[in-house]
Coordinates of C-alpha atoms in Angstrom, one line a residue:
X1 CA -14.9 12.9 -5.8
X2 CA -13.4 9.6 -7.5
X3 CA -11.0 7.5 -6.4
X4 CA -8.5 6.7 -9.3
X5 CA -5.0 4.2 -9.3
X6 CA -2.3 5.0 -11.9
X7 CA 0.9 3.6 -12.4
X8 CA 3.2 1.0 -13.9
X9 CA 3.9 -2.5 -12.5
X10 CA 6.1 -5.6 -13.4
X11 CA 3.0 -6.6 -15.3
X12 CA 2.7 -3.6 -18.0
X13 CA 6.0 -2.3 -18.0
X14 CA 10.1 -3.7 -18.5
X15 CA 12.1 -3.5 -15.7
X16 CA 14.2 -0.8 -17.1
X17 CA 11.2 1.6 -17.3
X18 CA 10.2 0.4 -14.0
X19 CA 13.8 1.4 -12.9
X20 CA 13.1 5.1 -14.7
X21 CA 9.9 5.5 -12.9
X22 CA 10.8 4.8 -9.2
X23 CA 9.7 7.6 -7.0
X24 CA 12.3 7.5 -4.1
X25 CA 13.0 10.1 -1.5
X26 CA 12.9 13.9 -2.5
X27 CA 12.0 12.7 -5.9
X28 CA 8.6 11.7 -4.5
X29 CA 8.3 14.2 -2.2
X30 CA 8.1 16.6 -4.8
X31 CA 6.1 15.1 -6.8
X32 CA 3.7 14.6 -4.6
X33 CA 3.8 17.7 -3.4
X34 CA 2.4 19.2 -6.8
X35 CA -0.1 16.6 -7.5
X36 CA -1.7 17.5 -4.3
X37 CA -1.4 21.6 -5.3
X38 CA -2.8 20.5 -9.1
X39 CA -6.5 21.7 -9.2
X40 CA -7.4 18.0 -10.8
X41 CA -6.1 15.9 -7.1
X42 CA -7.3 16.1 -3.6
X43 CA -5.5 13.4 -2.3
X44 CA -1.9 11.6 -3.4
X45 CA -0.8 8.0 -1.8
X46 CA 2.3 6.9 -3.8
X47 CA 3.2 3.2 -3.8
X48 CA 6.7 2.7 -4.7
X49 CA 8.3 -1.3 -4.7
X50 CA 11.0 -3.0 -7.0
X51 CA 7.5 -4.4 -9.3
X52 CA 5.5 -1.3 -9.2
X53 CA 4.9 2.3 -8.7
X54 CA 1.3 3.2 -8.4
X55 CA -0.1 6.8 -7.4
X56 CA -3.8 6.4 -5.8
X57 CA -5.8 9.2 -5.6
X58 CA -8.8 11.2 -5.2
X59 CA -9.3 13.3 -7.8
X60 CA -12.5 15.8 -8.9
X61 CA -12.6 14.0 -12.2
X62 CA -11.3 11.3 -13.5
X63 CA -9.4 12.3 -16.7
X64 CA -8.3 15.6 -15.7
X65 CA -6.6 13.4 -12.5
X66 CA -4.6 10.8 -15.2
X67 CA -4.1 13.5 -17.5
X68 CA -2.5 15.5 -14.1
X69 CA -0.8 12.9 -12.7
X70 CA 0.9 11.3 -15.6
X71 CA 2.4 14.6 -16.6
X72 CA 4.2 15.2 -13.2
X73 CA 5.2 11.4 -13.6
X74 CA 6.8 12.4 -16.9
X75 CA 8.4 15.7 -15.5
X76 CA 9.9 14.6 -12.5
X77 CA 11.5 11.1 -13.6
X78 CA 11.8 12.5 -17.7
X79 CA 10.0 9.7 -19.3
X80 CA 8.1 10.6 -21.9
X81 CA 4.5 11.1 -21.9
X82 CA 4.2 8.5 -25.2
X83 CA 6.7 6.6 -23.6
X84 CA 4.6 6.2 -20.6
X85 CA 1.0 6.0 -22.0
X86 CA 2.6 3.0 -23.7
X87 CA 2.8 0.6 -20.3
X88 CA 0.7 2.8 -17.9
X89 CA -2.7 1.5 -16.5
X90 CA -5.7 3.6 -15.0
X91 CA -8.3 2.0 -12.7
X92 CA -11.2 3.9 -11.6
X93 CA -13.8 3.7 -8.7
X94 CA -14.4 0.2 -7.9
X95 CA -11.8 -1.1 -10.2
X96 CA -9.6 1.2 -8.2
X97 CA -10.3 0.2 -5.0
X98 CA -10.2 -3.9 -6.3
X99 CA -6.9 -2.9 -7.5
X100 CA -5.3 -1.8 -4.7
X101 CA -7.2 -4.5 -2.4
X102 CA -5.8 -7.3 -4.3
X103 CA -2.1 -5.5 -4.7
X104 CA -1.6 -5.5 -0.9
X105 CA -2.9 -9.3 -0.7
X106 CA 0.0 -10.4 -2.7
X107 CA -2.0 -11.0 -6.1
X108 CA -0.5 -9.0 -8.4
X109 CA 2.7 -9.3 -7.0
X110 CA 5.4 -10.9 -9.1
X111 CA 5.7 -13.7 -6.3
X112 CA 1.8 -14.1 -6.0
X113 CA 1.1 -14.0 -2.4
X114 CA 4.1 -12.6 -1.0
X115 CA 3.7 -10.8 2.1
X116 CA 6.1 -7.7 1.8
X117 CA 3.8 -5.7 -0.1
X118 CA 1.2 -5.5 3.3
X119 CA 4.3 -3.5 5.2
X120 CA 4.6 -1.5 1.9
X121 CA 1.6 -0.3 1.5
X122 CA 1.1 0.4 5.4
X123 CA 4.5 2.8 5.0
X124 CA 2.9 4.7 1.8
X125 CA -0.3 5.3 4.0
X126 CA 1.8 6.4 6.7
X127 CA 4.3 9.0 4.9
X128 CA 0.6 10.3 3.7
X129 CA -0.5 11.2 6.9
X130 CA 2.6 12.6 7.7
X131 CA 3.0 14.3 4.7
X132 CA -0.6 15.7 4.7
X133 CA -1.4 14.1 1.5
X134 CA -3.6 11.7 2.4
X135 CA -7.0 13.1 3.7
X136 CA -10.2 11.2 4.8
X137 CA -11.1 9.3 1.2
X138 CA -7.5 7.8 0.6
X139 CA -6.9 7.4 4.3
X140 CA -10.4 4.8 4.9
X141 CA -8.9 3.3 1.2
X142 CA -5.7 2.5 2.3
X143 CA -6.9 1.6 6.2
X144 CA -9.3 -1.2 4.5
X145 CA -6.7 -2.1 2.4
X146 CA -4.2 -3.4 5.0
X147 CA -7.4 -5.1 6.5
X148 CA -7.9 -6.9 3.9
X149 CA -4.5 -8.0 3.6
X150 CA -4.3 -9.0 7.0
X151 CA -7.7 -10.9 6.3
X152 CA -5.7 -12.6 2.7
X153 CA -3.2 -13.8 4.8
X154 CA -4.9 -15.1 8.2
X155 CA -7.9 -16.5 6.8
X156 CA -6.5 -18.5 4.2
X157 CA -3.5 -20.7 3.8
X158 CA -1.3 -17.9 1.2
X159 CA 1.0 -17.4 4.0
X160 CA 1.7 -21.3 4.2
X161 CA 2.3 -21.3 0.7
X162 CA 3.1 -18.1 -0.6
X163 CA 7.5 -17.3 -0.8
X164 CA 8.5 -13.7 -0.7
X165 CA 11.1 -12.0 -3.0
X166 CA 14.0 -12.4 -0.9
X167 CA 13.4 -16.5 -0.5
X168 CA 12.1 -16.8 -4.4
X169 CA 15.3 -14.6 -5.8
X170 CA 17.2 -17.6 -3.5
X171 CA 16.0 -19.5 -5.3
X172 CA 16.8 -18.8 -8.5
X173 CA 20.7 -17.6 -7.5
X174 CA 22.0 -20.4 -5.5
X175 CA 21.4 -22.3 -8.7
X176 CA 24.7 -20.9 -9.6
X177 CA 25.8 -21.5 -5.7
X178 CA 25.4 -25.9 -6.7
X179 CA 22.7 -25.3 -4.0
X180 CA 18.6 -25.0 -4.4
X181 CA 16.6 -23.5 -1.2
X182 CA 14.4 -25.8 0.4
X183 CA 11.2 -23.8 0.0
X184 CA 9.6 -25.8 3.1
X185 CA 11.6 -24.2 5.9
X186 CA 9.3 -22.2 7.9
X187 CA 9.1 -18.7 7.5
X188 CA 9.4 -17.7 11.7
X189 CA 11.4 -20.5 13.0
X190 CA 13.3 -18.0 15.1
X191 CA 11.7 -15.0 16.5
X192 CA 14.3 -12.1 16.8
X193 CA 14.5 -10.0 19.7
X194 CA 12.2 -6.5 20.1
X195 CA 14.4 -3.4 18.8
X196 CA 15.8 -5.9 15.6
X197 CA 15.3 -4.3 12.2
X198 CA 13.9 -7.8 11.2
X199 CA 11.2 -7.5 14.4
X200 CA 9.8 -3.9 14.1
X201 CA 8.5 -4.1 17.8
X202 CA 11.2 -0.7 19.2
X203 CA 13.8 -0.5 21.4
X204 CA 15.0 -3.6 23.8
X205 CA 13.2 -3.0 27.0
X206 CA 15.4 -4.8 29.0
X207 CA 19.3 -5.2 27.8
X208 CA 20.1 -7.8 29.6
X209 CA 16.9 -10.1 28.8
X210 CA 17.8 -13.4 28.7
X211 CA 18.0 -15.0 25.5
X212 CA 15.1 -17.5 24.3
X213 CA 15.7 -18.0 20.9
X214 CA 19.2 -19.3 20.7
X215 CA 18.6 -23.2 20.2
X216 CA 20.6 -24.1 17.0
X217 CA 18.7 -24.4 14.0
X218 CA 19.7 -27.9 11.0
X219 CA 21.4 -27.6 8.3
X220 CA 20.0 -25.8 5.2
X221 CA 20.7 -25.3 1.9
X222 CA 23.1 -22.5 2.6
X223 CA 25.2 -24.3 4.8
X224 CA 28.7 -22.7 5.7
X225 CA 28.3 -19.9 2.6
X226 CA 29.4 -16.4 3.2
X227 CA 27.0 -13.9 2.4
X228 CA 27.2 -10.4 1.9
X229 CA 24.1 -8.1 2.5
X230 CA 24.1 -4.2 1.2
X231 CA 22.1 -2.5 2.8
X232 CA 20.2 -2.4 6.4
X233 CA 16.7 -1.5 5.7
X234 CA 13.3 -4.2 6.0
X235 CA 14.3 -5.5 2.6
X236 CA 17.8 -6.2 3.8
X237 CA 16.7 -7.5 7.6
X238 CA 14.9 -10.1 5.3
X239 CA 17.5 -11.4 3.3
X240 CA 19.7 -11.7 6.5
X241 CA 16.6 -13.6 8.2
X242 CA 16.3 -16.0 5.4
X243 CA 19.9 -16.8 4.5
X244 CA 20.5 -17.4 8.4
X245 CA 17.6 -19.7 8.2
X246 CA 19.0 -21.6 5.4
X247 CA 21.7 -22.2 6.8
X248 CA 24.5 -18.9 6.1
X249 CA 27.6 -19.5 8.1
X250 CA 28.6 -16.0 7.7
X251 CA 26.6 -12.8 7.1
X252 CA 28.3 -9.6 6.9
X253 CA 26.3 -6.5 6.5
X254 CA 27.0 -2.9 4.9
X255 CA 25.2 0.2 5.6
X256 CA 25.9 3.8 4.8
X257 CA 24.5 4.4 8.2
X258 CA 27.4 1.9 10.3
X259 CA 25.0 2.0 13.6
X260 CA 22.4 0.3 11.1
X261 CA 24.6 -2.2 10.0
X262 CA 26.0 -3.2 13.1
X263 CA 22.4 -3.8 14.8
X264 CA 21.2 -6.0 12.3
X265 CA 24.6 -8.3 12.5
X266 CA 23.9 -8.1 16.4
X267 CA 20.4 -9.4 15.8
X268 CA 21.1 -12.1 13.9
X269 CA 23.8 -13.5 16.6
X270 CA 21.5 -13.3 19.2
X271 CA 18.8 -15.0 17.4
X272 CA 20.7 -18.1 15.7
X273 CA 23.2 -19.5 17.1
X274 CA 24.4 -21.3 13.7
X275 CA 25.9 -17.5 12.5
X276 CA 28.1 -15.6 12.3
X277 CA 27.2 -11.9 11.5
X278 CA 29.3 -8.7 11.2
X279 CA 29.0 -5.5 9.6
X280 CA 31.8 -3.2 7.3
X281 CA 31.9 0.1 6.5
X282 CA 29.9 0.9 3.2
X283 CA 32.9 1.6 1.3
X284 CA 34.5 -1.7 2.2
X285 CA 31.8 -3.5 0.9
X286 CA 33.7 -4.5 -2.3
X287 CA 37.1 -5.4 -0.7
X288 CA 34.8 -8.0 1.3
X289 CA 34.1 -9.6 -2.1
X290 CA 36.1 -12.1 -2.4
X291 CA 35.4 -13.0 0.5
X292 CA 31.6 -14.2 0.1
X293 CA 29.3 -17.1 -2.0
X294 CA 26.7 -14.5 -2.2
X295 CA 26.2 -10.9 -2.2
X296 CA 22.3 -9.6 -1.8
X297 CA 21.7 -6.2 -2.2
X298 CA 18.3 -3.9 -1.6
X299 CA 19.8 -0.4 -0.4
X300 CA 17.3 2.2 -2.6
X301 CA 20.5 4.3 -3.6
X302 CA 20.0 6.4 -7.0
X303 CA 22.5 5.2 -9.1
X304 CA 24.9 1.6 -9.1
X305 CA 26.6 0.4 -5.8
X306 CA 29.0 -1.8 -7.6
X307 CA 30.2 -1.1 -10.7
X308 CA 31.9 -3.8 -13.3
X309 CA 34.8 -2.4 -12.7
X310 CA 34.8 -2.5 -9.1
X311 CA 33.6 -6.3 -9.1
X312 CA 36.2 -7.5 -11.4
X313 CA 39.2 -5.6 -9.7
X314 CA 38.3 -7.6 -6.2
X315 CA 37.6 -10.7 -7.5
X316 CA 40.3 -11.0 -9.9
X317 CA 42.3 -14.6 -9.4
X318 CA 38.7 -15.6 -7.8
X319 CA 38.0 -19.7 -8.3
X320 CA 34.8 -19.9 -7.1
X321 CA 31.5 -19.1 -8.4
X322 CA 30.4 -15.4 -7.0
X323 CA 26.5 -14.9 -7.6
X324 CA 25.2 -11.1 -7.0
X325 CA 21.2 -10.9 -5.9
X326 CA 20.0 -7.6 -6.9
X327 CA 16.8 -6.6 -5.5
X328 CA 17.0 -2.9 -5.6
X329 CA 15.3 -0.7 -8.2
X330 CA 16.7 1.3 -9.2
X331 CA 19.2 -1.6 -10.3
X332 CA 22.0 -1.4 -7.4
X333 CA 24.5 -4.0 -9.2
X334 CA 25.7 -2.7 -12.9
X335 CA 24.5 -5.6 -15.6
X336 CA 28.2 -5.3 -16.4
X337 CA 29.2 -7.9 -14.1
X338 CA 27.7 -10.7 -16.8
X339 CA 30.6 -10.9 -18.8
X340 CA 32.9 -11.4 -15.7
X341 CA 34.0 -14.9 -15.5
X342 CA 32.5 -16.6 -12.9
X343 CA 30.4 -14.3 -11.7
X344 CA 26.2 -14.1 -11.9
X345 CA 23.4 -11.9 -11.7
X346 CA 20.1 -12.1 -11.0
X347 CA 18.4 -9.2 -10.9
X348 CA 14.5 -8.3 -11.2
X349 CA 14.5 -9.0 -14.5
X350 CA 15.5 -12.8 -14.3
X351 CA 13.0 -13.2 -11.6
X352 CA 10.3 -12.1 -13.9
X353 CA 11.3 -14.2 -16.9
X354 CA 11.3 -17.0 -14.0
X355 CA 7.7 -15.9 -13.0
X356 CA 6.5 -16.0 -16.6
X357 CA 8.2 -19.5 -17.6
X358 CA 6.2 -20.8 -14.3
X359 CA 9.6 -21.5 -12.0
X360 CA 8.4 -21.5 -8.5
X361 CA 4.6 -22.7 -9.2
X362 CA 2.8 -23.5 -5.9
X363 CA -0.2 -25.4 -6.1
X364 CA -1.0 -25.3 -2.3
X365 CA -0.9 -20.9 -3.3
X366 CA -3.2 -21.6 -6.3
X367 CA -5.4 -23.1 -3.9
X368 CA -5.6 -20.3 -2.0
X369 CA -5.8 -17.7 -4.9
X370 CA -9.6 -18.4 -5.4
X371 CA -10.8 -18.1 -1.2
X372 CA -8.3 -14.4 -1.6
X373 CA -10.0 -13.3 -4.6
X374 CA -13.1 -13.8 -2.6
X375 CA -11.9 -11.9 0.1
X376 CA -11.4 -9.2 -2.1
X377 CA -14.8 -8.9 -4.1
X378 CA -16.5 -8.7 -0.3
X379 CA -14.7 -6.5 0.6
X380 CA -14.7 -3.9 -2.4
X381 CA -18.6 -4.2 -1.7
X382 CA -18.5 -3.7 1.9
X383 CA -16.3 -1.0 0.8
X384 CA -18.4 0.8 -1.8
X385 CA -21.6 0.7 0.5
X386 CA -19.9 2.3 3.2
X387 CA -18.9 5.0 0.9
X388 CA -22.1 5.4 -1.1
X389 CA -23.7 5.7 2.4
X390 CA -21.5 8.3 3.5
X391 CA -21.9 10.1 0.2
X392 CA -25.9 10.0 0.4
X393 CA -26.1 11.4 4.1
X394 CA -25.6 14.9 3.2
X395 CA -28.6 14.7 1.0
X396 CA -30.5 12.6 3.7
X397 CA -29.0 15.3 6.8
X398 CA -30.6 17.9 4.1
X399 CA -34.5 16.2 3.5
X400 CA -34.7 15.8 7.5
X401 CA -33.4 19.8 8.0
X402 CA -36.4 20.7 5.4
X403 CA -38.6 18.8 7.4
X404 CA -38.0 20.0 10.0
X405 CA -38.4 23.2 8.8
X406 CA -42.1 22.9 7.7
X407 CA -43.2 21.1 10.9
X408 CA -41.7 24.8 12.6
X409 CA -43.7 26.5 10.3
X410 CA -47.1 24.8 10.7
X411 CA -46.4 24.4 14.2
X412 CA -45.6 28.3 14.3
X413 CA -48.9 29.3 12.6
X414 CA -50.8 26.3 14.5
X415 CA -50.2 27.8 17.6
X416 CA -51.5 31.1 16.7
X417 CA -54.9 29.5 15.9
X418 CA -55.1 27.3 19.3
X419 CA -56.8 28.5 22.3
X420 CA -55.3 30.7 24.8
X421 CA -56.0 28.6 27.4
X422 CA -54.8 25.6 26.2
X423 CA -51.7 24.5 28.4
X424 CA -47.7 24.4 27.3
X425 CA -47.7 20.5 28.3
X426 CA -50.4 19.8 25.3
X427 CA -48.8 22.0 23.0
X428 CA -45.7 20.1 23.5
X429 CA -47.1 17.1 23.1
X430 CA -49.0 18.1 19.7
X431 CA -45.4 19.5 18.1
X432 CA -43.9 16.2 19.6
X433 CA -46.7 14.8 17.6
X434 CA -46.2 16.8 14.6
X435 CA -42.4 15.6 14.4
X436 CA -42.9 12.2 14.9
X437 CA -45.4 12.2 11.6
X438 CA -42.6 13.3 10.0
X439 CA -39.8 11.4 11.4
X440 CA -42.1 8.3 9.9
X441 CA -42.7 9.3 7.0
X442 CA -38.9 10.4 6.3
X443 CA -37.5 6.8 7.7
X444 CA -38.2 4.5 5.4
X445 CA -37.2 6.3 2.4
X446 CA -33.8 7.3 4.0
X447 CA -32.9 4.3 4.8
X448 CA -33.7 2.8 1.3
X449 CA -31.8 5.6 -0.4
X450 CA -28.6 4.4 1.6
X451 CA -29.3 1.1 0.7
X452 CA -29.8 1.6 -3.0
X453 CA -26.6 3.7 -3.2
X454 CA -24.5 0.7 -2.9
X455 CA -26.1 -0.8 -5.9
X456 CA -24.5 0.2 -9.4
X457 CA -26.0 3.4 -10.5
X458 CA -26.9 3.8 -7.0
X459 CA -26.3 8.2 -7.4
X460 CA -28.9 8.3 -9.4
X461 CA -31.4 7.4 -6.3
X462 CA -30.0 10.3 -4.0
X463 CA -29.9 12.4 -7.3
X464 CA -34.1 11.5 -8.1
X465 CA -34.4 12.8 -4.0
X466 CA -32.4 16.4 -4.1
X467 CA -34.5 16.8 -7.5
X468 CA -37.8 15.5 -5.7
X469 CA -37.6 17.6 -2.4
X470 CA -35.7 20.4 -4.6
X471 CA -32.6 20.1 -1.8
X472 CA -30.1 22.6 -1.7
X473 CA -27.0 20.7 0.0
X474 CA -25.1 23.2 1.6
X475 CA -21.9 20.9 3.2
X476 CA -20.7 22.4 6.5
X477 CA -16.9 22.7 6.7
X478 CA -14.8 21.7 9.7
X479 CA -13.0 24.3 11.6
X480 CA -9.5 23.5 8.7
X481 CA -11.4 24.4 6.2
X482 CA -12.0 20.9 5.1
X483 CA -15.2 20.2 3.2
X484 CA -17.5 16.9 4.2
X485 CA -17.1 13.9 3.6
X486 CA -13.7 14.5 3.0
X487 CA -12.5 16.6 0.4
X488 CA -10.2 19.3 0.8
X489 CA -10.6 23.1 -0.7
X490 CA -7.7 24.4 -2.3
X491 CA -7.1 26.5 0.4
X492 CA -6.5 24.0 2.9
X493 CA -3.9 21.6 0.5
X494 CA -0.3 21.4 1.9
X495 CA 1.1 21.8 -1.3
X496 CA 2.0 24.6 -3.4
X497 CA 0.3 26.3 -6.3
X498 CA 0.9 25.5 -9.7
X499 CA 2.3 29.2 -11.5

């Protein structure tokens, strides 16, 4: 088996391919589906953000799994296959596994060090498991993953420094606004209450628990603006978190799901007292525009949310500057709204030319970047010896069964040639003799063997023992059919069969 990483990021690809390529909803489920049934791929975990879509995998070979993967990429978003090649990226083994460490620390990110990515990678592990199509390999991947980015973020001072999308897109839009986010307002300075979208701790135990966290935050560089939020998911519950803590007089919320909308807007009144919050009907979301400073919007719909048309028609006789976030990718907000007077847009695409031109440089995060980076290449070693070890043991369980074996035989024929009336206790002892010769003799070199497997090249030492002790692994399966150390049969995939 070999794990593999393909996919297409804000690094290697524009944001209009990126926008082709998202896997969302049944689109991904399908896919999936038949990567897993494809003869090349074991095991799928899909990756799917505005700056990336990345498909991890364990695969029987490593070519036939890009060549496999990229074609059901192609099929089921219609990108070409030359169109793709052009801005894809393939990572194998180690590289792999270093890939996807230092995506969920924040360092490929297109805000380097942003946090999000940790809670995006722990959902793609988790609709895996669900799904079925993450087995044993991509499961201990993705569960050392979201160690390590719990280790980036605790053990050095990345969170300190590090901005997220939400606070760094602020940044850039409220430019427009006359207004510039102070960057140094703490990222927690109010805690919401359990069973908030933006606290992900379940339902409110107690309904009438007082309230802790109403003490009324300063002024920040948002003060009195009206802002509307589309959209009710973790993105969204973000951006109403960080406009309330920069000082949002008004947040109103829209959700195709109402009961969504209307939590959030009840979370952020109980947790600052310096807001106002509401929520509208989904479809009313554009009569509330000229209403608001500034509308943020993160929903993961298919197609546009607000067309050109639909923007200029509310805001027509409009004075004041209207600035439009867009965070969603697919794009949510039609690039049609440029030409409207006095209206901007800042969509993924602005925030990457901001990224590249050096807007929103950090040098308390570059400080950090080198003590992550470390955190990272210990890891993908602690990583690849585990695995090597695990890899090896079938050969080792195999060189202790043959020894075994023999001392059964000798002992067998020994006993034969021993006097009758020599007593069971001695010949126990003299097979419990017999074993532990062997046991000795067998412990050094099994130990080393799993030792040298983490080195580079390390296969070829459990390859020089099967070839030695002429081995014939036979790997027991469990009672699903699924083959040790972790690798599914055919048989046993979730998926269905390719015609």
């Amino acid at each position: 088996m070999s794990v593999l990483a393909v996919g297409l990021s804000h690094r290697s690809s524009p944001v209009a391919l990126l926008e082709r390529v998202a896997l969302n909803g049944e689109t991904r489920t399908r896919a999936v589906g038949e990567m897993v049934g494809s003869d090349a791929v074991n095991e799928v975990m899909v990756v799917s953000t505005c700056n990336r879509t990345e498909v991890y995998a364990d695969v029987e070979n490593p070519h036939g799994g890009v060549a496999a993967i990229t074609e059901l990429l192609s099929w089921h978003t219609g990108v070409t296959l030359g169109e793709l090649n052009e801005h894809l990226y393939a990572h194998f083994e180690d590289h792999a596994v270093q890939h996807l460490f230092s995506v969920t620390c924040g360092l490929d990110s297109m805000v380097v060090g942003e946090g999000q990515i940790l809670g995006q990678v722990r959902d793609a592990l988790k609709e895996g498991q669900e799904t079925g199509s993450v087995g044993r390999v991509l499961n201990d991947l993705g569960q050392r993953a979201l160690r390590v980015g719990k280790r980036a973020h605790t053990e050095t001072h990345l969170d300190h420094a590090g901005a997220d999308m939400v606070s760094f897109g602020l940044t850039i839009a409220t430019r427009e606004l006359a207004v510039t986010p102070d960057p140094s307002l703490p990222a927690a300075e109010v805690t919401p209450p359990a069973g908030c979208p933006m606290s992900g701790r379940g339902a409110l135990s107690d309904p009438a628990e007082p309230r802790s966290l109403g003490a009324a935050l300063p002024s920040g560089p948002l003060t009195g603006s009206r802002v509307l939020v589309l959209g009710a998911g973790s993105m969204s519950a973000l951006s109403a978190n960080t406009v309330a803590r920069q000082g949002a007089g008004t947040v109103i919320v829209a959700n195709r799901t109402p009961e969504r909308a209307a939590r959030l807007a009840e979370c952020l009144n109980e947790a600052y007292d310096t807001v106002r919050a509401g929520s509208v009907p989904f479809a009313e979301a554009a009569a509330t525009l000229a209403d608001v400073d500034l509308v943020i919007s993160c929903t993961g719909a298919q197609g546009l949310v607000l067309t050109a048309e639909a923007v200029a028609a509310a805001t027509r006789g409009r004075t004041r500057p209207l600035v439009f976030l867009d965070l969603a990718l697919p794009r949510d907000i039609d690039p049609g709204v440029r030409e409207l007077h006095g209206v901007h847009l800042v969509d993924i695409e602005d925030l990457r030319q901001a990224v590249a031109s050096g807007t929103g440089h950090d040098p308390g995060r570059s400080n950090a970047l080198p003590l992550v980076r470390g955190i990272v290449d210990e890891e993908v070693n602690e990583f690849r010896a585990i695995r090597r070890a695990n890899e090896v043991a079938p050969t080792v369980v195999a060189l202790r069964a043959q020894a075994r074996d023999v001392v059964d035989s000798e002992l067998s024929r020994l006993h034969g040639r021993l006097p009758d009336d020599l007593d069971d206790r001695t010949r126990e002892e003299i097979g419990r003799a017999m074993r532990r010769v062997a046991d000795k003799l067998l412990h050094r070199p099994t130990v080393r063997v799993k030792e040298l497997a983490a080195a580079p090249d390390g296969e070829s030492y459990e390859a020089a023992l099967r070839q030695l002790f002429d081995l014939d692994l036979q790997i027991p399966k469990d009672p699903d059919g699924e083959t040790c150390p972790g690798r599914r049969s055919p048989a046993a995939r979730p998926a269905q069969e390719k015609a």
